[in-house]
PDB file of C-alpha atoms and ligand atoms in Angstrom:
ATOM      1  CA  TYR A   1      -8.634  16.134  -0.708  1.00 52.00           C
ATOM      2  CA  GLY A   2     -12.114  15.579  -0.029  1.00 51.00           C
ATOM      3  CA  ASP A   3     -14.553  14.171  -2.500  1.00 52.00           C
ATOM      4  CA  ALA A   4     -16.279  17.332  -4.123  1.00 56.00           C
ATOM      5  CA  ASN A   5     -19.812  16.931  -5.696  1.00 64.00           C
ATOM      6  CA  GLN A   6     -17.911  16.291  -8.971  1.00 71.00           C
ATOM      7  CA  LYS A   7     -18.601  13.571 -11.737  1.00 88.00           C
ATOM      8  CA  ILE A   8     -16.363  10.340 -11.273  1.00 92.00           C
ATOM      9  CA  ASP A   9     -15.089   9.067 -14.639  1.00 94.00           C
ATOM     10  CA  TYR A  10     -13.233   5.990 -13.005  1.00 95.00           C
ATOM     11  CA  VAL A  11     -13.277   3.978  -9.567  1.00 96.00           C
ATOM     12  CA  PHE A  12     -10.068   2.138  -8.948  1.00 97.00           C
ATOM     13  CA  LYS A  13     -10.037  -0.463  -6.245  1.00 98.00           C
ATOM     14  CA  VAL A  14      -6.404  -0.615  -4.762  1.00 98.00           C
ATOM     15  CA  VAL A  15      -5.607  -3.068  -1.829  1.00 97.00           C
ATOM     16  CA  LEU A  16      -2.795  -2.601   0.976  1.00 97.00           C
ATOM     17  CA  ILE A  17      -1.152  -6.062   2.080  1.00 97.00           C
ATOM     18  CA  GLY A  18       1.902  -6.825   4.281  1.00 97.00           C
ATOM     19  CA  ASP A  19       2.759  -7.816   7.674  1.00 97.00           C
ATOM     20  CA  SER A  20       1.086  -6.541  10.886  1.00 97.00           C
ATOM     21  CA  ALA A  21       2.570  -2.964  11.932  1.00 97.00           C
ATOM     22  CA  VAL A  22       4.609  -2.117   8.644  1.00 98.00           C
ATOM     23  CA  GLY A  23       2.074   0.967   8.324  1.00 98.00           C
ATOM     24  CA  LYS A  24      -0.404   0.036   5.987  1.00 98.00           C
ATOM     25  CA  SER A  25      -3.133   2.065   7.870  1.00 98.00           C
ATOM     26  CA  GLN A  26      -1.297   4.739   8.623  1.00 98.00           C
ATOM     27  CA  ILE A  27      -0.155   5.047   4.626  1.00 98.00           C
ATOM     28  CA  LEU A  28      -3.675   5.168   4.113  1.00 98.00           C
ATOM     29  CA  ALA A  29      -4.531   7.731   6.457  1.00 97.00           C
ATOM     30  CA  ARG A  30      -1.754   9.860   5.031  1.00 98.00           C
ATOM     31  CA  PHE A  31      -3.108   9.525   1.583  1.00 98.00           C
ATOM     32  CA  ALA A  32      -6.862   9.805   2.452  1.00 97.00           C
ATOM     33  CA  ARG A  33      -6.887  12.384   5.199  1.00 96.00           C
ATOM     34  CA  ASN A  34      -3.282  13.853   5.309  1.00 97.00           C
ATOM     35  CA  GLU A  35      -3.524  12.531   8.694  1.00 96.00           C
ATOM     36  CA  PHE A  36      -0.784  10.210  11.065  1.00 96.00           C
ATOM     37  CA  SER A  37      -0.981   8.568  14.176  1.00 95.00           C
ATOM     38  CA  LEU A  38       1.896   6.926  16.244  1.00 93.00           C
ATOM     39  CA  GLU A  39      -0.994   5.280  18.536  1.00 92.00           C
ATOM     40  CA  SER A  40      -2.165   3.363  15.425  1.00 89.00           C
ATOM     41  CA  LYS A  41      -4.285   0.097  16.412  1.00 93.00           C
ATOM     42  CA  ALA A  42      -3.840  -3.013  14.582  1.00 95.00           C
ATOM     43  CA  THR A  43      -6.471  -3.368  12.129  1.00 94.00           C
ATOM     44  CA  ILE A  44      -9.395  -5.846  12.482  1.00 93.00           C
ATOM     45  CA  GLY A  45     -11.142  -7.121   9.407  1.00 91.00           C
ATOM     46  CA  VAL A  46     -11.331  -4.747   6.507  1.00 93.00           C
ATOM     47  CA  GLU A  47     -11.766  -0.924   6.102  1.00 93.00           C
ATOM     48  CA  PHE A  48     -11.425   1.295   3.285  1.00 93.00           C
ATOM     49  CA  GLN A  49     -11.283   5.037   2.425  1.00 97.00           C
ATOM     50  CA  THR A  50     -11.575   7.091  -0.799  1.00 97.00           C
ATOM     51  CA  ARG A  51      -9.854   9.952  -2.425  1.00 96.00           C
ATOM     52  CA  THR A  52     -10.841  11.546  -5.670  1.00 95.00           C
ATOM     53  CA  LEU A  53      -7.967  12.984  -7.743  1.00 94.00           C
ATOM     54  CA  VAL A  54      -7.627  14.350 -11.114  1.00 93.00           C
ATOM     55  CA  ILE A  55      -5.500  12.102 -13.470  1.00 92.00           C
ATOM     56  CA  GLN A  56      -4.924  13.448 -17.193  1.00 90.00           C
ATOM     57  CA  HIS A  57      -8.026  15.517 -16.952  1.00 92.00           C
ATOM     58  CA  LYS A  58     -10.046  12.800 -15.539  1.00 93.00           C
ATOM     59  CA  SER A  59     -11.485  12.312 -11.996  1.00 94.00           C
ATOM     60  CA  VAL A  60     -10.475   9.179 -10.418  1.00 95.00           C
ATOM     61  CA  LYS A  61     -11.957   7.899  -7.369  1.00 96.00           C
ATOM     62  CA  ALA A  62      -9.324   5.671  -5.736  1.00 97.00           C
ATOM     63  CA  GLN A  63     -11.051   3.140  -3.205  1.00 97.00           C
ATOM     64  CA  ILE A  64      -8.205   2.112  -1.010  1.00 98.00           C
ATOM     65  CA  TRP A  65      -8.824  -1.305   0.885  1.00 97.00           C
ATOM     66  CA  ASP A  66      -6.621  -1.790   4.084  1.00 97.00           C
ATOM     67  CA  THR A  67      -6.929  -5.351   5.916  1.00 94.00           C
ATOM     68  CA  ALA A  68      -4.874  -6.922   9.010  1.00 93.00           C
ATOM     69  CA  GLY A  69      -1.665  -8.118   8.591  1.00 92.00           C
ATOM     70  CA  GLN A  70      -2.270 -10.556  11.441  1.00 91.00           C
ATOM     71  CA  GLU A  71      -3.703 -13.645  10.135  1.00 83.00           C
ATOM     72  CA  ARG A  72      -6.149 -13.875  13.043  1.00 80.00           C
ATOM     73  CA  TYR A  73      -7.780 -10.840  12.157  1.00 80.00           C
ATOM     74  CA  ARG A  74      -7.942 -11.258   8.447  1.00 80.00           C
ATOM     75  CA  ALA A  75     -11.079 -11.116   6.450  1.00 72.00           C
ATOM     76  CA  VAL A  76     -11.784 -13.624   3.465  1.00 73.00           C
ATOM     77  CA  THR A  77      -9.061 -13.254   1.124  1.00 83.00           C
ATOM     78  CA  SER A  78     -10.737 -13.550  -2.578  1.00 86.00           C
ATOM     79  CA  ALA A  79     -13.374 -11.047  -1.590  1.00 90.00           C
ATOM     80  CA  TYR A  80     -10.697  -8.636  -0.387  1.00 94.00           C
ATOM     81  CA  TYR A  81      -8.849  -8.825  -3.769  1.00 94.00           C
ATOM     82  CA  ARG A  82     -11.949  -8.965  -6.064  1.00 95.00           C
ATOM     83  CA  GLY A  83     -11.968  -6.147  -8.674  1.00 96.00           C
ATOM     84  CA  ALA A  84      -8.425  -4.786  -7.450  1.00 97.00           C
ATOM     85  CA  VAL A  85      -6.717  -2.899 -10.142  1.00 97.00           C
ATOM     86  CA  GLY A  86      -3.806  -2.026  -8.077  1.00 98.00           C
ATOM     87  CA  ALA A  87      -1.760  -3.449  -4.907  1.00 98.00           C
ATOM     88  CA  MET A  88       0.665  -2.073  -2.621  1.00 98.00           C
ATOM     89  CA  LEU A  89       2.801  -4.457  -0.880  1.00 98.00           C
ATOM     90  CA  VAL A  90       4.318  -3.050   2.286  1.00 98.00           C
ATOM     91  CA  TYR A  91       7.254  -3.938   4.586  1.00 98.00           C
ATOM     92  CA  ASP A  92       9.201  -1.927   7.277  1.00 98.00           C
ATOM     93  CA  ILE A  93      12.586  -1.113   6.357  1.00 98.00           C
ATOM     94  CA  ALA A  94      13.836  -1.282   9.755  1.00 98.00           C
ATOM     95  CA  LYS A  95      12.559  -4.923  10.326  1.00 98.00           C
ATOM     96  CA  ARG A  96      14.042  -7.347   8.095  1.00 98.00           C
ATOM     97  CA  GLN A  97      11.475 -10.087   8.615  1.00 98.00           C
ATOM     98  CA  THR A  98       8.557  -8.052   7.097  1.00 98.00           C
ATOM     99  CA  PHE A  99      10.950  -7.820   3.932  1.00 98.00           C
ATOM    100  CA  ASP A 100      11.796 -11.588   3.935  1.00 98.00           C
ATOM    101  CA  HIS A 101       7.814 -12.286   4.053  1.00 98.00           C
ATOM    102  CA  ILE A 102       7.416 -10.245   0.741  1.00 98.00           C
ATOM    103  CA  PRO A 103       7.430 -13.230  -1.476  1.00 98.00           C
ATOM    104  CA  ARG A 104       4.385 -15.194   0.443  1.00 96.00           C
ATOM    105  CA  TRP A 105       2.490 -11.662   0.128  1.00 96.00           C
ATOM    106  CA  LEU A 106       3.184 -11.625  -3.717  1.00 97.00           C
ATOM    107  CA  GLU A 107       2.432 -15.559  -3.756  1.00 95.00           C
ATOM    108  CA  GLU A 108      -1.026 -14.744  -2.286  1.00 94.00           C
ATOM    109  CA  LEU A 109      -1.693 -11.714  -4.300  1.00 95.00           C
ATOM    110  CA  ARG A 110      -0.522 -13.377  -7.715  1.00 95.00           C
ATOM    111  CA  SER A 111      -2.849 -16.327  -6.593  1.00 94.00           C
ATOM    112  CA  HIS A 112      -6.205 -14.309  -5.835  1.00 94.00           C
ATOM    113  CA  ALA A 113      -6.051 -11.095  -7.787  1.00 95.00           C
ATOM    114  CA  ASP A 114      -6.270 -10.299 -11.404  1.00 94.00           C
ATOM    115  CA  LYS A 115      -3.211 -11.139 -13.689  1.00 93.00           C
ATOM    116  CA  ASN A 116      -2.780  -7.552 -14.865  1.00 95.00           C
ATOM    117  CA  ILE A 117      -3.157  -5.758 -11.391  1.00 97.00           C
ATOM    118  CA  VAL A 118      -0.578  -2.941 -10.809  1.00 98.00           C
ATOM    119  CA  ILE A 119       1.781  -3.705  -7.953  1.00 98.00           C
ATOM    120  CA  ILE A 120       4.041  -1.414  -5.972  1.00 98.00           C
ATOM    121  CA  LEU A 121       6.658  -2.410  -3.397  1.00 98.00           C
ATOM    122  CA  ILE A 122       7.056  -0.088  -0.455  1.00 98.00           C
ATOM    123  CA  GLY A 123       9.554   0.203   2.091  1.00 98.00           C
ATOM    124  CA  ASN A 124       7.849   2.216   4.655  1.00 98.00           C
ATOM    125  CA  LYS A 125       9.292   3.942   7.807  1.00 98.00           C
ATOM    126  CA  SER A 126      11.899   5.777   5.708  1.00 98.00           C
ATOM    127  CA  ASP A 127      12.429   8.040   8.580  1.00 98.00           C
ATOM    128  CA  LEU A 128      13.947   5.224  10.741  1.00 98.00           C
ATOM    129  CA  GLU A 129      17.054   5.336   8.483  1.00 98.00           C
ATOM    130  CA  HIS A 130      19.059   4.550  11.689  1.00 98.00           C
ATOM    131  CA  GLN A 131      17.353   1.766  12.232  1.00 98.00           C
ATOM    132  CA  ARG A 132      17.631   0.342   8.776  1.00 98.00           C
ATOM    133  CA  ALA A 133      17.559  -3.242   8.197  1.00 98.00           C
ATOM    134  CA  VAL A 134      16.667  -3.831   4.632  1.00 98.00           C
ATOM    135  CA  PRO A 135      19.105  -1.903   1.994  1.00 98.00           C
ATOM    136  CA  THR A 136      17.295   0.054  -0.551  1.00 98.00           C
ATOM    137  CA  GLU A 137      19.274  -2.259  -3.209  1.00 98.00           C
ATOM    138  CA  ASP A 138      18.211  -5.459  -2.296  1.00 98.00           C
ATOM    139  CA  ALA A 139      14.394  -4.221  -2.244  1.00 98.00           C
ATOM    140  CA  LYS A 140      15.204  -2.268  -5.591  1.00 98.00           C
ATOM    141  CA  GLU A 141      16.590  -5.592  -7.206  1.00 98.00           C
ATOM    142  CA  PHE A 142      13.726  -7.922  -5.627  1.00 98.00           C
ATOM    143  CA  ALA A 143      11.129  -5.594  -7.406  1.00 98.00           C
ATOM    144  CA  GLN A 144      13.051  -5.432 -10.621  1.00 98.00           C
ATOM    145  CA  ASN A 145      13.116  -9.215 -10.729  1.00 98.00           C
ATOM    146  CA  GLU A 146       9.686  -9.641  -9.967  1.00 98.00           C
ATOM    147  CA  GLY A 147       8.284  -6.632 -12.424  1.00 97.00           C
ATOM    148  CA  LEU A 148       6.895  -4.550  -9.523  1.00 98.00           C
ATOM    149  CA  PHE A 149       7.413  -0.551  -9.090  1.00 98.00           C
ATOM    150  CA  PHE A 150       9.126   0.324  -6.017  1.00 98.00           C
ATOM    151  CA  LEU A 151       9.548   3.213  -3.614  1.00 98.00           C
ATOM    152  CA  GLU A 152      10.315   3.974   0.036  1.00 98.00           C
ATOM    153  CA  THR A 153       7.781   6.004   2.074  1.00 98.00           C
ATOM    154  CA  SER A 154       7.333   7.405   5.351  1.00 98.00           C
ATOM    155  CA  ALA A 155       3.883   7.890   6.507  1.00 98.00           C
ATOM    156  CA  LEU A 156       5.003   9.713   9.473  1.00 98.00           C
ATOM    157  CA  GLU A 157       6.929  12.343   7.552  1.00 98.00           C
ATOM    158  CA  ALA A 158       4.640  12.161   4.492  1.00 98.00           C
ATOM    159  CA  THR A 159       7.603  11.439   2.121  1.00 98.00           C
ATOM    160  CA  ASN A 160       6.574   9.565  -1.089  1.00 98.00           C
ATOM    161  CA  VAL A 161       3.061   8.312  -0.130  1.00 98.00           C
ATOM    162  CA  GLU A 162       1.631  10.631  -2.594  1.00 97.00           C
ATOM    163  CA  SER A 163       3.922   9.349  -5.098  1.00 98.00           C
ATOM    164  CA  ALA A 164       3.609   5.715  -4.613  1.00 98.00           C
ATOM    165  CA  PHE A 165      -0.407   6.232  -4.953  1.00 97.00           C
ATOM    166  CA  LEU A 166       0.014   8.124  -8.019  1.00 96.00           C
ATOM    167  CA  THR A 167       2.761   5.529  -9.329  1.00 97.00           C
ATOM    168  CA  VAL A 168      -0.241   2.706  -9.275  1.00 97.00           C
ATOM    169  CA  LEU A 169      -3.293   4.957 -10.098  1.00 96.00           C
ATOM    170  CA  THR A 170      -1.263   6.735 -13.431  1.00 95.00           C
ATOM    171  CA  GLU A 171      -0.059   3.058 -14.464  1.00 94.00           C
ATOM    172  CA  ILE A 172      -3.576   1.568 -13.975  1.00 93.00           C
ATOM    173  CA  PHE A 173      -4.991   4.355 -16.096  1.00 83.00           C
TER     174      PHE A 173
HETATM  175  P1  GTP B 201      -2.009  -3.939  10.916  1.00 92.81           P
HETATM  176  O1  GTP B 201      -3.072  -3.256  10.947  1.00 92.81           O
HETATM  177  O2  GTP B 201      -1.892  -4.952  12.374  1.00 92.81           O
HETATM  178  O3  GTP B 201      -1.756  -4.960   9.864  1.00 92.81           O
HETATM  179  O4  GTP B 201      -0.799  -2.922  11.103  1.00 92.81           O
HETATM  180  P2  GTP B 201      -0.508  -1.549  10.157  1.00 92.81           P
HETATM  181  O5  GTP B 201       0.450  -2.406   8.906  1.00 92.81           O
HETATM  182  O6  GTP B 201      -1.675  -1.128   9.468  1.00 92.81           O
HETATM  183  O7  GTP B 201       0.303  -0.642  10.885  1.00 92.81           O
HETATM  184  P3  GTP B 201      -0.055   0.707  11.308  1.00 92.81           P
HETATM  185  O8  GTP B 201      -0.258   1.677  10.272  1.00 92.81           O
HETATM  186  O9  GTP B 201      -1.062   0.616  12.344  1.00 92.81           O
HETATM  187  O10 GTP B 201       1.357   1.445  12.026  1.00 92.81           O
HETATM  188  C1  GTP B 201       1.870   0.363  12.861  1.00 92.81           C
HETATM  189  C2  GTP B 201       2.897   1.327  13.889  1.00 92.81           C
HETATM  190  O11 GTP B 201       3.942   1.879  13.037  1.00 92.81           O
HETATM  191  C3  GTP B 201       1.954   2.399  14.454  1.00 92.81           C
HETATM  192  O12 GTP B 201       2.632   2.769  15.672  1.00 92.81           O
HETATM  193  C4  GTP B 201       2.363   3.833  13.417  1.00 92.81           C
HETATM  194  O13 GTP B 201       2.343   5.188  14.009  1.00 92.81           O
HETATM  195  C5  GTP B 201       3.893   3.236  12.915  1.00 92.81           C
HETATM  196  N1  GTP B 201       4.261   3.969  11.844  1.00 92.81           N
HETATM  197  C6  GTP B 201       3.457   3.930  10.598  1.00 92.81           C
HETATM  198  N2  GTP B 201       3.944   4.552   9.649  1.00 92.81           N
HETATM  199  C7  GTP B 201       5.180   4.873  10.153  1.00 92.81           C
HETATM  200  C8  GTP B 201       6.346   5.651   9.644  1.00 92.81           C
HETATM  201  O14 GTP B 201       6.483   5.942   8.054  1.00 92.81           O
HETATM  202  N3  GTP B 201       7.454   6.000  10.377  1.00 92.81           N
HETATM  203  C9  GTP B 201       7.322   5.818  11.489  1.00 92.81           C
HETATM  204  N4  GTP B 201       8.485   5.914  12.306  1.00 92.81           N
HETATM  205  N5  GTP B 201       6.651   4.942  11.984  1.00 92.81           N
HETATM  206  C10 GTP B 201       5.334   4.734  11.368  1.00 92.81           C
HETATM  207 MG1   MG B 202      -3.546  -1.640  10.049  1.00 92.81          MG
END
């Protein structure tokens, strides 16, 4: 954690997208600062945070962009995707609708982002197993058909958040 005064070999821009309240901002807080809040406010506009990691002996600065899932709070779409080399497409495993909207997000992503962008589908809130509304197999199959990576995460419990970012960053690399 923390950006030391080290030489940076690469800067990779990664964007977070998905419906409001699926946990995009908390996934970012967990990855960038190892923090989590249950009283997270809806994002307005665009925010970003960075974290520098060492991957295959190179220092990689991950610049993670986060925007509002709510249409009315969203910023200019083309600017958000510009230069992005990775994308995290997030839904909430306990809210079916957020998974049903994934094809729309994917369409937006594919029409605005670089065609070589690395995409991971993320089913967040895996700690809410007792409220699960999206079977893991359904998401896995969707991801496979669309050529996406896939992981279930919990920003709350810090499960797989690191792995999700590493999957994307390593593949970009
Ligand atoms: P917008 O900014 O409106 O697009 O929403 P968002 O996707 O950034 O959601 P946010 O990170 O603000 O989280 C929404 C709510 O879900 C907050 O109350 C979070 O605390 C909660 N939350 C986020 N991640 C998890 C998780 O892994 N598990 C559980 N149980 N709750 C979570
Ligand atoms: Mg947010």
